[in-house]
Amino acid sequence: ATGMGLYLANEMAKDLKIELDIRSKPQKGTEIIILFPIIDA
């Protein structure tokens, strides 16, 4: 693995104005939280 997928996901998130919170623990796994901005409808 080259890590390109995470880089591309982060770039897309920036373009879409969303935030990625990625937490990884060895032998436990990876948690990815996606935060969307609140907008007025």
JSON list of C-alpha atoms in Angstrom, two decimals:
[
{"chain": "A", "resi": 1, "resn": "ALA", "atom": "CA", "xyz": [0.00, 0.00, 0.00]},
{"chain": "A", "resi": 2, "resn": "THR", "atom": "CA", "xyz": [1.25, 3.47, -0.84]},
{"chain": "A", "resi": 3, "resn": "GLY", "atom": "CA", "xyz": [-1.12, 5.59, 1.23]},
{"chain": "A", "resi": 4, "resn": "MET", "atom": "CA", "xyz": [-2.46, 7.30, -1.90]},
{"chain": "A", "resi": 5, "resn": "GLY", "atom": "CA", "xyz": [-6.05, 6.39, -1.02]},
{"chain": "A", "resi": 6, "resn": "LEU", "atom": "CA", "xyz": [-5.94, 8.34, 2.22]},
{"chain": "A", "resi": 7, "resn": "TYR", "atom": "CA", "xyz": [-4.32, 11.30, 0.48]},
{"chain": "A", "resi": 8, "resn": "LEU", "atom": "CA", "xyz": [-7.01, 11.33, -2.22]},
{"chain": "A", "resi": 9, "resn": "ALA", "atom": "CA", "xyz": [-9.80, 10.98, 0.35]},
{"chain": "A", "resi": 10, "resn": "ASN", "atom": "CA", "xyz": [-8.37, 13.92, 2.29]},
{"chain": "A", "resi": 11, "resn": "GLU", "atom": "CA", "xyz": [-8.13, 16.08, -0.85]},
{"chain": "A", "resi": 12, "resn": "MET", "atom": "CA", "xyz": [-11.71, 15.24, -1.81]},
{"chain": "A", "resi": 13, "resn": "ALA", "atom": "CA", "xyz": [-12.89, 16.06, 1.72]},
{"chain": "A", "resi": 14, "resn": "LYS", "atom": "CA", "xyz": [-11.22, 19.48, 1.51]},
{"chain": "A", "resi": 15, "resn": "ASP", "atom": "CA", "xyz": [-12.91, 20.18, -1.83]},
{"chain": "A", "resi": 16, "resn": "LEU", "atom": "CA", "xyz": [-16.30, 19.19, -0.39]},
{"chain": "A", "resi": 17, "resn": "LYS", "atom": "CA", "xyz": [-15.77, 21.19, 2.83]},
{"chain": "A", "resi": 18, "resn": "ILE", "atom": "CA", "xyz": [-16.02, 18.10, 5.02]},
{"chain": "A", "resi": 19, "resn": "GLU", "atom": "CA", "xyz": [-13.62, 16.98, 7.72]},
{"chain": "A", "resi": 20, "resn": "LEU", "atom": "CA", "xyz": [-12.09, 13.54, 8.19]},
{"chain": "A", "resi": 21, "resn": "ASP", "atom": "CA", "xyz": [-11.01, 12.43, 11.65]},
{"chain": "A", "resi": 22, "resn": "ILE", "atom": "CA", "xyz": [-8.97, 9.23, 11.30]},
{"chain": "A", "resi": 23, "resn": "ARG", "atom": "CA", "xyz": [-7.78, 7.27, 14.31]},
{"chain": "A", "resi": 24, "resn": "SER", "atom": "CA", "xyz": [-5.79, 4.06, 14.04]},
{"chain": "A", "resi": 25, "resn": "LYS", "atom": "CA", "xyz": [-4.79, 1.67, 16.81]},
{"chain": "A", "resi": 26, "resn": "PRO", "atom": "CA", "xyz": [-2.42, -1.25, 16.16]},
{"chain": "A", "resi": 27, "resn": "GLN", "atom": "CA", "xyz": [-4.14, -4.63, 16.49]},
{"chain": "A", "resi": 28, "resn": "LYS", "atom": "CA", "xyz": [-7.49, -2.84, 16.99]},
{"chain": "A", "resi": 29, "resn": "GLY", "atom": "CA", "xyz": [-8.34, -1.25, 13.65]},
{"chain": "A", "resi": 30, "resn": "THR", "atom": "CA", "xyz": [-9.04, 2.16, 12.17]},
{"chain": "A", "resi": 31, "resn": "GLU", "atom": "CA", "xyz": [-11.91, 4.50, 12.98]},
{"chain": "A", "resi": 32, "resn": "ILE", "atom": "CA", "xyz": [-12.92, 7.12, 10.42]},
{"chain": "A", "resi": 33, "resn": "ILE", "atom": "CA", "xyz": [-15.30, 9.92, 11.41]},
{"chain": "A", "resi": 34, "resn": "ILE", "atom": "CA", "xyz": [-16.76, 12.11, 8.67]},
{"chain": "A", "resi": 35, "resn": "LEU", "atom": "CA", "xyz": [-17.97, 15.55, 9.78]},
{"chain": "A", "resi": 36, "resn": "PHE", "atom": "CA", "xyz": [-20.33, 17.44, 7.49]},
{"chain": "A", "resi": 37, "resn": "PRO", "atom": "CA", "xyz": [-20.86, 21.18, 7.87]},
{"chain": "A", "resi": 38, "resn": "ILE", "atom": "CA", "xyz": [-24.25, 22.44, 9.01]},
{"chain": "A", "resi": 39, "resn": "ILE", "atom": "CA", "xyz": [-25.93, 24.52, 6.33]},
{"chain": "A", "resi": 40, "resn": "ASP", "atom": "CA", "xyz": [-29.12, 26.55, 6.33]},
{"chain": "A", "resi": 41, "resn": "ALA", "atom": "CA", "xyz": [-31.76, 25.15, 4.03]}
]
